[in-house]
Short mmCIF file of C-alpha atoms and ligand atoms in Angstrom, two decimals:
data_model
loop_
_atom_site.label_atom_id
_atom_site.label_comp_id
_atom_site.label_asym_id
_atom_site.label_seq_id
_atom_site.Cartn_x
_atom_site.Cartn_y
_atom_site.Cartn_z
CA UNK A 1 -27.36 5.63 -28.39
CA UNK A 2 -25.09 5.80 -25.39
CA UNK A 3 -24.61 2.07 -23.72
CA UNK A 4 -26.53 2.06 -20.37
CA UNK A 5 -24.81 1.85 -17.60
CA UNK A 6 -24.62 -1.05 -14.89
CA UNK A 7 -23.94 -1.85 -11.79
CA UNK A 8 -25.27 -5.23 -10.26
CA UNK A 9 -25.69 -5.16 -6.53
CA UNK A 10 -25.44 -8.41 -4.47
CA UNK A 11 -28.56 -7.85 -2.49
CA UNK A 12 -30.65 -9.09 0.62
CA UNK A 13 -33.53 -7.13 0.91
CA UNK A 14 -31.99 -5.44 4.02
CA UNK A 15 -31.53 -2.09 5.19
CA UNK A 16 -27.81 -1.66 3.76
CA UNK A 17 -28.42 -3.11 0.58
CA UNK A 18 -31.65 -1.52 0.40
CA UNK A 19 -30.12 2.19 0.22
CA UNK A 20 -27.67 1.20 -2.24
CA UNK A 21 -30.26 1.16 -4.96
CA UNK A 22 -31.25 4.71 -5.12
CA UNK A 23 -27.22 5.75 -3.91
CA UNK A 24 -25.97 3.66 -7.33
CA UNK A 25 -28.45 5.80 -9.41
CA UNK A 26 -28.01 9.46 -8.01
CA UNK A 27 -24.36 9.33 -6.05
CA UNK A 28 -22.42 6.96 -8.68
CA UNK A 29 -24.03 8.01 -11.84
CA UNK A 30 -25.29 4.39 -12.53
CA UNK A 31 -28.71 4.26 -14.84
CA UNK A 32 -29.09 0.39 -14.55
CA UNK A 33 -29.20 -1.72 -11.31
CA UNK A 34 -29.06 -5.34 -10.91
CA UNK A 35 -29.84 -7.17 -8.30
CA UNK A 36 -29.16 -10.56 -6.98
CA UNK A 37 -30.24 -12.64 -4.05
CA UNK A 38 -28.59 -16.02 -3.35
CA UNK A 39 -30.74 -18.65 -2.03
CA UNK A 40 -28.06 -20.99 0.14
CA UNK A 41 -31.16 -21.39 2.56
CA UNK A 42 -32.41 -18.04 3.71
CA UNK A 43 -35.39 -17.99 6.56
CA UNK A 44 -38.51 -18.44 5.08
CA UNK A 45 -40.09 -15.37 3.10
CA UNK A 46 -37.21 -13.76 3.29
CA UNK A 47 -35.79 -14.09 -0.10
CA UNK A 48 -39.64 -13.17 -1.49
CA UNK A 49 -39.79 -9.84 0.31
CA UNK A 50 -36.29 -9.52 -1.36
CA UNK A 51 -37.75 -9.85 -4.98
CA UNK A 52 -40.35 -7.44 -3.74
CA UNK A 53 -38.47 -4.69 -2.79
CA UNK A 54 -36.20 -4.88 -5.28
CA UNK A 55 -39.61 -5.01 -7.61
CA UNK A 56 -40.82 -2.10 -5.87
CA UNK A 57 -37.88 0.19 -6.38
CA UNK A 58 -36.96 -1.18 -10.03
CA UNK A 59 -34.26 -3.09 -10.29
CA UNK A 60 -33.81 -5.71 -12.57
CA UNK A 61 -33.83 -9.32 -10.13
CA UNK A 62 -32.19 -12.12 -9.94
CA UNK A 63 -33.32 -14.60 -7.40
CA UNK A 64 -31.10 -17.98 -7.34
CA UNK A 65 -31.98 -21.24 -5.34
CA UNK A 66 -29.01 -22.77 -4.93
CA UNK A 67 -29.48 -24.78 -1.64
CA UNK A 68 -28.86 -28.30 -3.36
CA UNK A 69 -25.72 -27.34 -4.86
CA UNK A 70 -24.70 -25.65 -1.36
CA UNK A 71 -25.34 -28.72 0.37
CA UNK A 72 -23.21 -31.34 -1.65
CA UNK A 73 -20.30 -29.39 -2.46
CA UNK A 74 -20.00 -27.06 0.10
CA UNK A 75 -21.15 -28.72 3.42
CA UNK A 76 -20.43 -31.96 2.39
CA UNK A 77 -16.54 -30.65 2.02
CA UNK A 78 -16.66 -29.05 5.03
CA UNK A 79 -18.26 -32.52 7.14
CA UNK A 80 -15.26 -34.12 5.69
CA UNK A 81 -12.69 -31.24 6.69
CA UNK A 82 -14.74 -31.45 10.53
CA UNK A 83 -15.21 -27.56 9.53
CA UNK A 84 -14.37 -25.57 12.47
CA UNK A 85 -12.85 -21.88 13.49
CA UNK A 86 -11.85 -21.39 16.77
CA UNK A 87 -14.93 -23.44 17.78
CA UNK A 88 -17.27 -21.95 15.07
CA UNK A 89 -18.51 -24.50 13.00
CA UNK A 90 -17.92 -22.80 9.54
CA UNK A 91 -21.53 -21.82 8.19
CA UNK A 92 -21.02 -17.72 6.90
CA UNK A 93 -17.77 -18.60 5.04
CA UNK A 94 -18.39 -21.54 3.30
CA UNK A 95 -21.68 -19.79 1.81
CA UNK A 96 -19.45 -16.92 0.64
CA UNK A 97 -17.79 -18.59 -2.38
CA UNK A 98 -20.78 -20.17 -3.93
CA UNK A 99 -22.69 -17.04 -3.90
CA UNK A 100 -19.61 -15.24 -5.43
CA UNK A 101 -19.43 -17.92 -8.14
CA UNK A 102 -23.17 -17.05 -8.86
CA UNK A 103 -23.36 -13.69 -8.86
CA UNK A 104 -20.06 -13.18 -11.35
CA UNK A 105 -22.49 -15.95 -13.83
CA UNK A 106 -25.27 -13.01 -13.14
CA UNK A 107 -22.67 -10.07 -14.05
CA UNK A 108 -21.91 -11.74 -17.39
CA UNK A 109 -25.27 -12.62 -18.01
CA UNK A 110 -25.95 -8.71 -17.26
CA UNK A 111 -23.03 -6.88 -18.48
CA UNK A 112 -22.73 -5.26 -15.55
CA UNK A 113 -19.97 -2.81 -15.40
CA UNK A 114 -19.16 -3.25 -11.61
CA UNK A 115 -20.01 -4.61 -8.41
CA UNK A 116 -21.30 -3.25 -5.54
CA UNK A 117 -21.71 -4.93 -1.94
CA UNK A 118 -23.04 -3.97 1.35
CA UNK A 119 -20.28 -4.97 3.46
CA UNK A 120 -18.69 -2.44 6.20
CA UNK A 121 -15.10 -2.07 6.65
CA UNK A 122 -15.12 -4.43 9.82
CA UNK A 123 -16.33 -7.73 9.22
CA UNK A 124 -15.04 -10.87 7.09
CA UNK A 125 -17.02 -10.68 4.07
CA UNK A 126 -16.13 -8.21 2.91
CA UNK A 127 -12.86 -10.18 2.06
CA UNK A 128 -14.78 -13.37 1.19
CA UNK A 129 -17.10 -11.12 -1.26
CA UNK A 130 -14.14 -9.49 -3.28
CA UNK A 131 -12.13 -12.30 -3.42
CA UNK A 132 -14.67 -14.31 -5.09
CA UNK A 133 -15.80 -11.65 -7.23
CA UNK A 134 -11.90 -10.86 -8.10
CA UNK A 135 -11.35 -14.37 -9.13
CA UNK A 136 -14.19 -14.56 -11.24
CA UNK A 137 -14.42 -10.47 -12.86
CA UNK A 138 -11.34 -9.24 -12.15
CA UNK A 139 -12.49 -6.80 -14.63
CA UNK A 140 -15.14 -5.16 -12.48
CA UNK A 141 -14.81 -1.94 -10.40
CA UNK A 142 -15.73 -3.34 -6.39
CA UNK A 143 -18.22 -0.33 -4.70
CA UNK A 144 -18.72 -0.65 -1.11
CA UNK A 145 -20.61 2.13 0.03
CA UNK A 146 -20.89 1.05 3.27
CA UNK A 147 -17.35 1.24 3.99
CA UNK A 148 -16.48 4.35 2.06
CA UNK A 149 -19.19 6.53 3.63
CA UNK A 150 -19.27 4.98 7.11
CA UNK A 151 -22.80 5.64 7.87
CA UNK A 152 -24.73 5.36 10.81
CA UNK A 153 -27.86 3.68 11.27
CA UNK A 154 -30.21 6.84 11.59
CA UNK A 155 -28.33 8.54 8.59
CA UNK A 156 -29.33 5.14 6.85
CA UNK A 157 -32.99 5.14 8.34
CA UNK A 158 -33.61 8.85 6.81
CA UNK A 159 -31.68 8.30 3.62
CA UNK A 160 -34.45 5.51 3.24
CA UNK A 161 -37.53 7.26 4.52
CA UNK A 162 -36.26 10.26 1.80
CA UNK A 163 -36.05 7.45 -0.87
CA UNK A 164 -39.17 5.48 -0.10
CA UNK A 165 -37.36 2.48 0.97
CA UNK A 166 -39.91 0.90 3.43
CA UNK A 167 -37.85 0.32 6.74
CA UNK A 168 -40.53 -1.21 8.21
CA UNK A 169 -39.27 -3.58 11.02
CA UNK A 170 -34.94 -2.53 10.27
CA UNK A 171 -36.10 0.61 13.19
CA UNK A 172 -36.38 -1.96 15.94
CA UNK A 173 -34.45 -5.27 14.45
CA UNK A 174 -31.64 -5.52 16.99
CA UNK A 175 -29.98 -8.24 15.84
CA UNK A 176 -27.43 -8.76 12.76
CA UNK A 177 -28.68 -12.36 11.74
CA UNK A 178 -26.83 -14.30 8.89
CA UNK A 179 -28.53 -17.54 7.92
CA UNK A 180 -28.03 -20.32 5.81
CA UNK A 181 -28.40 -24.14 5.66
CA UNK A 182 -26.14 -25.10 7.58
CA UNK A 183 -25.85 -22.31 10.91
CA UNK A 184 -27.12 -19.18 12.01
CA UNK A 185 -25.38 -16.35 13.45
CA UNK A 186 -26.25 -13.72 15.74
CA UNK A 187 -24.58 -10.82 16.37
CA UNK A 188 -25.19 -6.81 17.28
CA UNK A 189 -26.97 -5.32 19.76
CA UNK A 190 -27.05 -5.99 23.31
CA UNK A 191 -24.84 -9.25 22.31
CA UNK A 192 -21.64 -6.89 21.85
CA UNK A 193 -20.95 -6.94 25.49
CA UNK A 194 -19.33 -10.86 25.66
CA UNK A 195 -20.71 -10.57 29.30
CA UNK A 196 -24.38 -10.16 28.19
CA UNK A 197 -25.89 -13.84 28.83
CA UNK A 198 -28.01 -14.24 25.59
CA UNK A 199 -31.44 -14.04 25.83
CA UNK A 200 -33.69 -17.20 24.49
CA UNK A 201 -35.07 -14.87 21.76
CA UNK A 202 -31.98 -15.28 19.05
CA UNK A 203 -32.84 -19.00 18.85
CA UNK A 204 -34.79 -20.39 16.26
CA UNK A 205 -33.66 -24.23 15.69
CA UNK A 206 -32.65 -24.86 19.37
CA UNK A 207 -34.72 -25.77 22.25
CA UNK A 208 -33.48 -24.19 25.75
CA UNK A 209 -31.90 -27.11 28.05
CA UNK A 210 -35.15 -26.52 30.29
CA UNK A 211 -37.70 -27.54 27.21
CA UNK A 212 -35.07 -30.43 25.47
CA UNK A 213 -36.60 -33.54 25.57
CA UNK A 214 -37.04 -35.35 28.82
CA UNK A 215 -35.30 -38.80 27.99
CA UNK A 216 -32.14 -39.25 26.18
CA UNK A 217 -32.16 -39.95 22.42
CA UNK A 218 -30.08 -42.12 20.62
CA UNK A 219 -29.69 -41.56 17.13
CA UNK A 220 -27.16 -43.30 14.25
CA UNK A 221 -25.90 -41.45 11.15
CA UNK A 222 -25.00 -43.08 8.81
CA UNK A 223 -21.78 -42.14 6.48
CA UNK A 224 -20.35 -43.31 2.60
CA UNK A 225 -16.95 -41.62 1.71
CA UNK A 226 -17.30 -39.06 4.42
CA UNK A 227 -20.60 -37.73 3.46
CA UNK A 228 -24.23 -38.56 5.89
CA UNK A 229 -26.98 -40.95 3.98
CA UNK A 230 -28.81 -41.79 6.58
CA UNK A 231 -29.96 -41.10 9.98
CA UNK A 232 -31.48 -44.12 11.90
CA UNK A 233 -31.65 -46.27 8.88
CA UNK A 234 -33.43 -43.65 6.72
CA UNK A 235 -31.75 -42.77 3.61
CA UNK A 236 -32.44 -39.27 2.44
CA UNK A 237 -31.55 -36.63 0.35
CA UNK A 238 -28.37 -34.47 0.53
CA UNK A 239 -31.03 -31.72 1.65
CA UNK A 240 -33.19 -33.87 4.01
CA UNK A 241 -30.61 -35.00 5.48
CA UNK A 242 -29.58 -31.82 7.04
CA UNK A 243 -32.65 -30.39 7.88
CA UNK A 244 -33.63 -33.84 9.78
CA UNK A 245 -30.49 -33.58 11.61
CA UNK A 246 -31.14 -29.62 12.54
CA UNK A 247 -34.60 -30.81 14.43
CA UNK A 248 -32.77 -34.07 15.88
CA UNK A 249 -30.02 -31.91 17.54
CA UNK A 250 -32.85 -29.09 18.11
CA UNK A 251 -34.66 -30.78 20.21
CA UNK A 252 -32.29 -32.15 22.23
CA UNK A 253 -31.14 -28.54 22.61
CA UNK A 254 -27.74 -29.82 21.02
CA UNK A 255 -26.34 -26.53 18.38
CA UNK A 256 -25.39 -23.43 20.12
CA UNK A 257 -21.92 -21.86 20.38
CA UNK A 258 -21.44 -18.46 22.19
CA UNK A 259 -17.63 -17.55 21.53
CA UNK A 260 -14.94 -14.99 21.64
CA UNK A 261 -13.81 -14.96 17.65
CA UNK A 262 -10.77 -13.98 16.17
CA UNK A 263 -11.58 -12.03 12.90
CA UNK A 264 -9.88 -11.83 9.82
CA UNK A 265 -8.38 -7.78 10.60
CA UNK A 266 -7.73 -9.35 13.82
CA UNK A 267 -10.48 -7.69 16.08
CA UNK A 268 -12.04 -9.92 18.95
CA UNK A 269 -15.86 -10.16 18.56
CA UNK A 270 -18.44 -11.79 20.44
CA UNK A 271 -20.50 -14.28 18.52
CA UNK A 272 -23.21 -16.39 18.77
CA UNK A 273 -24.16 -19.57 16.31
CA UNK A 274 -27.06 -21.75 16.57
CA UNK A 275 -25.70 -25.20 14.29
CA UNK A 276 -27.90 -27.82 15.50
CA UNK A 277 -26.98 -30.40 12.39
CA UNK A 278 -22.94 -29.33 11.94
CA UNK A 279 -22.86 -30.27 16.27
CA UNK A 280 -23.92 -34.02 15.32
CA UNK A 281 -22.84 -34.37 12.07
CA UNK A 282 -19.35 -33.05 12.50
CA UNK A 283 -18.62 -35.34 16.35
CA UNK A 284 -20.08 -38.44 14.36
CA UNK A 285 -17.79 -37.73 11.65
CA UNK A 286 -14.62 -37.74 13.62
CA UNK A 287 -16.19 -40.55 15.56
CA UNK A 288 -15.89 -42.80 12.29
CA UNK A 289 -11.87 -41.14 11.89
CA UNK A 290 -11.27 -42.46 14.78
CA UNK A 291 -12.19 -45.65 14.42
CA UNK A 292 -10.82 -45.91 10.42
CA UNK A 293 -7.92 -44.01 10.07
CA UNK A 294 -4.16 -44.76 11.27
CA UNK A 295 -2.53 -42.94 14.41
CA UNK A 296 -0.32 -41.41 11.63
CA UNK A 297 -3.60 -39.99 9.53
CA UNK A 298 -5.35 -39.01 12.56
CA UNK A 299 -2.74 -36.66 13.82
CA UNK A 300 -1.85 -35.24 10.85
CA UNK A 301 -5.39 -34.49 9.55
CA UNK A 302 -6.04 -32.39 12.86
CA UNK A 303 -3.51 -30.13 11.44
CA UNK A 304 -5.17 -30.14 8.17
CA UNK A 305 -8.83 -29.86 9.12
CA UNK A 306 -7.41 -26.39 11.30
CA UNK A 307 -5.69 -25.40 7.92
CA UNK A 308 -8.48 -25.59 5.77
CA UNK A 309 -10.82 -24.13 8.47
CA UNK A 310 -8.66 -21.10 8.70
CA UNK A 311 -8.48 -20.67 5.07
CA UNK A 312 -12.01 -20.93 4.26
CA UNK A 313 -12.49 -18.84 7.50
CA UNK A 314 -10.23 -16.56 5.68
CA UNK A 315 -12.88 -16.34 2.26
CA UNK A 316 -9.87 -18.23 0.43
CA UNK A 317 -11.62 -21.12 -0.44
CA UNK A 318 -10.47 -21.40 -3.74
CA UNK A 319 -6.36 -20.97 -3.01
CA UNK A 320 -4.69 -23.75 -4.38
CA UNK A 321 -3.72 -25.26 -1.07
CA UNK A 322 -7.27 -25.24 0.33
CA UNK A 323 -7.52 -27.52 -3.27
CA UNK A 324 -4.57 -29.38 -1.97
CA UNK A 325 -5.56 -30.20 1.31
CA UNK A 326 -8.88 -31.32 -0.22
CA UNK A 327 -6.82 -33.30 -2.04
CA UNK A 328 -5.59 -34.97 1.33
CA UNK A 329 -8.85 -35.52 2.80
CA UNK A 330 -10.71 -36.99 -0.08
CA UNK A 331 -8.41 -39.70 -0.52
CA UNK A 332 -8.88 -41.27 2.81
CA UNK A 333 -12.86 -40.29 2.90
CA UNK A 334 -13.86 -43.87 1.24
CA UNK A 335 -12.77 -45.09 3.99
CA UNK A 336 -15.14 -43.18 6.38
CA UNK A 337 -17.67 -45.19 5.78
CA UNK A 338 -19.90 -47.00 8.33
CA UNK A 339 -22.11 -45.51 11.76
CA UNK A 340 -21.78 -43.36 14.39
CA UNK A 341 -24.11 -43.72 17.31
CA UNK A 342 -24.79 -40.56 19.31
CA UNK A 343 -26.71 -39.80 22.83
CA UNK A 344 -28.21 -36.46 23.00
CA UNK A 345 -29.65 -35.23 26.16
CA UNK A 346 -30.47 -31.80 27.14
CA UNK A 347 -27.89 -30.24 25.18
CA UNK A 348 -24.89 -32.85 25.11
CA UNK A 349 -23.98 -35.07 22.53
CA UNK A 350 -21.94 -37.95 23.41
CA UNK A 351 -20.49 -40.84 20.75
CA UNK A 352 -21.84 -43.61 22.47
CA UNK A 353 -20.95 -46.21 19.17
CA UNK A 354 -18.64 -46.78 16.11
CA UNK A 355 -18.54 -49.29 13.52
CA UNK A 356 -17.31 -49.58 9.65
CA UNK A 357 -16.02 -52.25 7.67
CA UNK A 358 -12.67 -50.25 7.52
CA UNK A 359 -12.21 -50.29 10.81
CA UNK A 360 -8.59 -50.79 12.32
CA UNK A 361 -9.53 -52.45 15.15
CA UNK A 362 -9.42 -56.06 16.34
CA UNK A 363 -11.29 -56.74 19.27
CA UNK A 364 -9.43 -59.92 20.08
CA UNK A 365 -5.91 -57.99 20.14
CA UNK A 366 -7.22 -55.39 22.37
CA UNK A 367 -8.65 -57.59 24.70
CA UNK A 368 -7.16 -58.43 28.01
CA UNK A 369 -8.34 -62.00 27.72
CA UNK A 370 -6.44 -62.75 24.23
CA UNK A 371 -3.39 -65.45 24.10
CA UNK A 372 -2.95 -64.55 19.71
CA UNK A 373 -0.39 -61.68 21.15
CA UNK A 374 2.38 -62.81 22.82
CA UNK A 375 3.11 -59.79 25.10
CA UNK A 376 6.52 -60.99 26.52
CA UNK A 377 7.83 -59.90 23.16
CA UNK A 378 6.43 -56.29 24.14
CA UNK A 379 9.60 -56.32 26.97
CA UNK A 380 12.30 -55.29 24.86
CA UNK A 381 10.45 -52.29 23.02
CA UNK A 382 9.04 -50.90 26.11
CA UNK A 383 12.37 -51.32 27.78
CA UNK A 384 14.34 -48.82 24.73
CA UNK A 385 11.51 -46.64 25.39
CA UNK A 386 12.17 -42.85 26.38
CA UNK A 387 15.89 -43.89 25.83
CA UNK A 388 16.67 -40.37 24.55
CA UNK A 389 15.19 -38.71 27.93
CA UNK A 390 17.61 -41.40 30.19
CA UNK A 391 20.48 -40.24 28.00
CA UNK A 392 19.82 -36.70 28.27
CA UNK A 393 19.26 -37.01 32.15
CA UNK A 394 22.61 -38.72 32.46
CA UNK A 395 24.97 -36.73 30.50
CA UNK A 396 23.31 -33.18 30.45
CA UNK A 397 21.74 -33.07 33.47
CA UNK A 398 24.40 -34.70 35.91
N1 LIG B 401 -18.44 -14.23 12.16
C1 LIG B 401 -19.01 -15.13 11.22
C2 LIG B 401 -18.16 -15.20 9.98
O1 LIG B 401 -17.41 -14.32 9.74
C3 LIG B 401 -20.46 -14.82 10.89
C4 LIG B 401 -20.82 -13.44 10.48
C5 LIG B 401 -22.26 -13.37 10.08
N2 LIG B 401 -22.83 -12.05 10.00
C6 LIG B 401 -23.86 -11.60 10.73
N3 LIG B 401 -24.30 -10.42 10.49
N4 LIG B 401 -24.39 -12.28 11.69
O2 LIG B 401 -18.22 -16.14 9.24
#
């Protein structure tokens, strides 16, 4: 008997996706499909009406919940790297290479023959999706439908009705929502025009600055190497932790971005990100660097935190020097270790307190009362100071 043929498709229950179930079959001569959802923390009942449809029209599932493992080695990373493009705080891209390191485990597991995505020819996953899978099965055929036939919406919307795909509320969803654990994003419709104020409706974790809480709240996280433990005293769980600091920041309407983004082909796009815990988590972070780390060290891990943003940004989160730089960070993250005390209030967050046992700080020296320092001996370094500028305004510019 003739070896059945497979294709596994990485899948979220969604219109795109959808259509690529009956299109493997009849357009790419496939007899098997596969399909996988990634749990990294999609809305509730989402990734159930995923197993359903992919139930309904035959596929053989995988559903895999892999929001613990997303949590300590992929947001905890990113807290350490302060995780940020262009003022995004990474969410999309650092969920990318975990699902890719998944989904090649379910193409062995499968035999699947090659891998098909639902990616157009515009965004950044699609980059982030092939890498991962290239790394992993460089011995699979990639299929992206999406971007070979260019389809429209309607086209997709009949292809469906033709194929029994239910469409059900895809006819009037407007917006293009990725979610995970750590941030949302909303993008499409009306939102494509970076003039359109958005409209309270894409919010799900944020309260408006009108319905924030009255009074200012101060809360203190807690880290140990880098990583959050606690907030206000509370230990919890890698997990908890997160989603406590999501409705923390929520309320206090602290968490959304609305940017101009640079993407990876270089086209501008509009975006909007709703990242309640990363706008805490990531100030009180730096909060602690500052306190902890050397001039020297501070300076140069700015430059490194960009570097690693943009390559993760990129979907090249496992390049060697993304491993390098991590290198770099983790060696000073024992040392960020101690509190950060934040105010939020109506959609601000401000450090208002810093304190760790590696702290490079001596109140006495700083302060303008102390005798320890004799500051007479300060006269002769301030007086070389800026010598190069003197010489170069005497001899170059006279
Ligand atoms: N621009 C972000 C990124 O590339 C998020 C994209 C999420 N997609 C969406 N349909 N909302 O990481």
């Amino acid at each position: 008997m003739e070896k059945k043929k497979t294709v596994l498709i990485l899948y979220s229950g969604g219109l795109d996706t959808s259509i690529c179930i009956p299109m493997m079959r009849e357009d790419y001569g496939f007899d098997h499909v596969v399909t996988v959802t990634v749990d990294v923390g999609l809305p509730e009942g989402e990734l159930k009406q995923a197993e359903d449809k992919a139930k309904m029209l035959g596929t053989e599932h995988y559903s895999l919940d892999v929001r613990e493992e997303f949590v300590t080695d992929y947001i905890f990373p990113t807290i350490k790297a302060n995780g940020d493009y262009q003022g995004y705080p990474l969410s999309t891209a650092i969920a990318r290479p975990l699902i890719m390191v998944k989904t090649c485990e379910i193409t062995e597991k499968t035999g699947a023959q090659a891998f098909c995505h639902g990616c157009t020819g515009k965004g950044n996953d699609q980059f982030r999706f092939e890498m991962g899978m290239r790394l992993g099965r460089p011995d699979l055929p990639i299929i992206a439908p999406m971007r070979e036939k260019s389809m429209s919406r309607s086209w997709e919307i009949d292809y469906a009705a033709e194929h029994g795909i239910p469409i059900g509320q895809s006819k009037e969803k407007i917006w293009s929502i990725d979610e995970n654990l750590w941030g949302r994003s909303i993008e499409g419709g009306k939102l494509e025009d970076p003039n359109y104020a958005p409209p309270e409706e894409i919010y799900k974790w944020t309260k408006s600055i009108a319905d924030a809480n009255d009074t200012p709240q101060d809360v203190t996280i807690e880290f140990v190497n880098g990583e959050p433990v606690a907030i206000d005293g509370q230990k919890m769980k890698p997990l908890d932790l997160i989603l406590a600091a999501h409705k923390i920041a929520g309320d206090n309407g602290v968490g959304r971005v609305d940017m101009m983004e640079d993407r990876i082909i270089g086209m501008k796009v509009r975006e909007n990100y709703e990242c309640p815990a990363a706008k805490i988590l990531i100030p009180a972070h730096k909060a602690l660097e500052e306190l902890v780390l050397t001039k020297e060290e501070r300076e140069f891990k700015a430059i490194v935190d960009q570097r690693w943003s943009r390559l993760v940004y990129d979907g090249l989160w496992f390049d060697p020097l993304k491993e390098d730089l991590d290198a770099f960070i983790n060696n000073m993250q024992p040392r960020v270790t101690g509190t950060a005390t934040l105010r939020l209030y109506k959609g601000s967050c401000t450090v208002v307190g810093r304190k760790s046992d590696f702290a490079l700080y001596n109140e006495a020296l700083a302060s303008f009362d102390d005798k320890s320092f004799n500051q007479a001996e300060a006269a002769g370094v301030v007086k070389l100071h800026g010598l190069q500028a003197r010489m170069y305004d005497s001899i170059v510019k006279k």
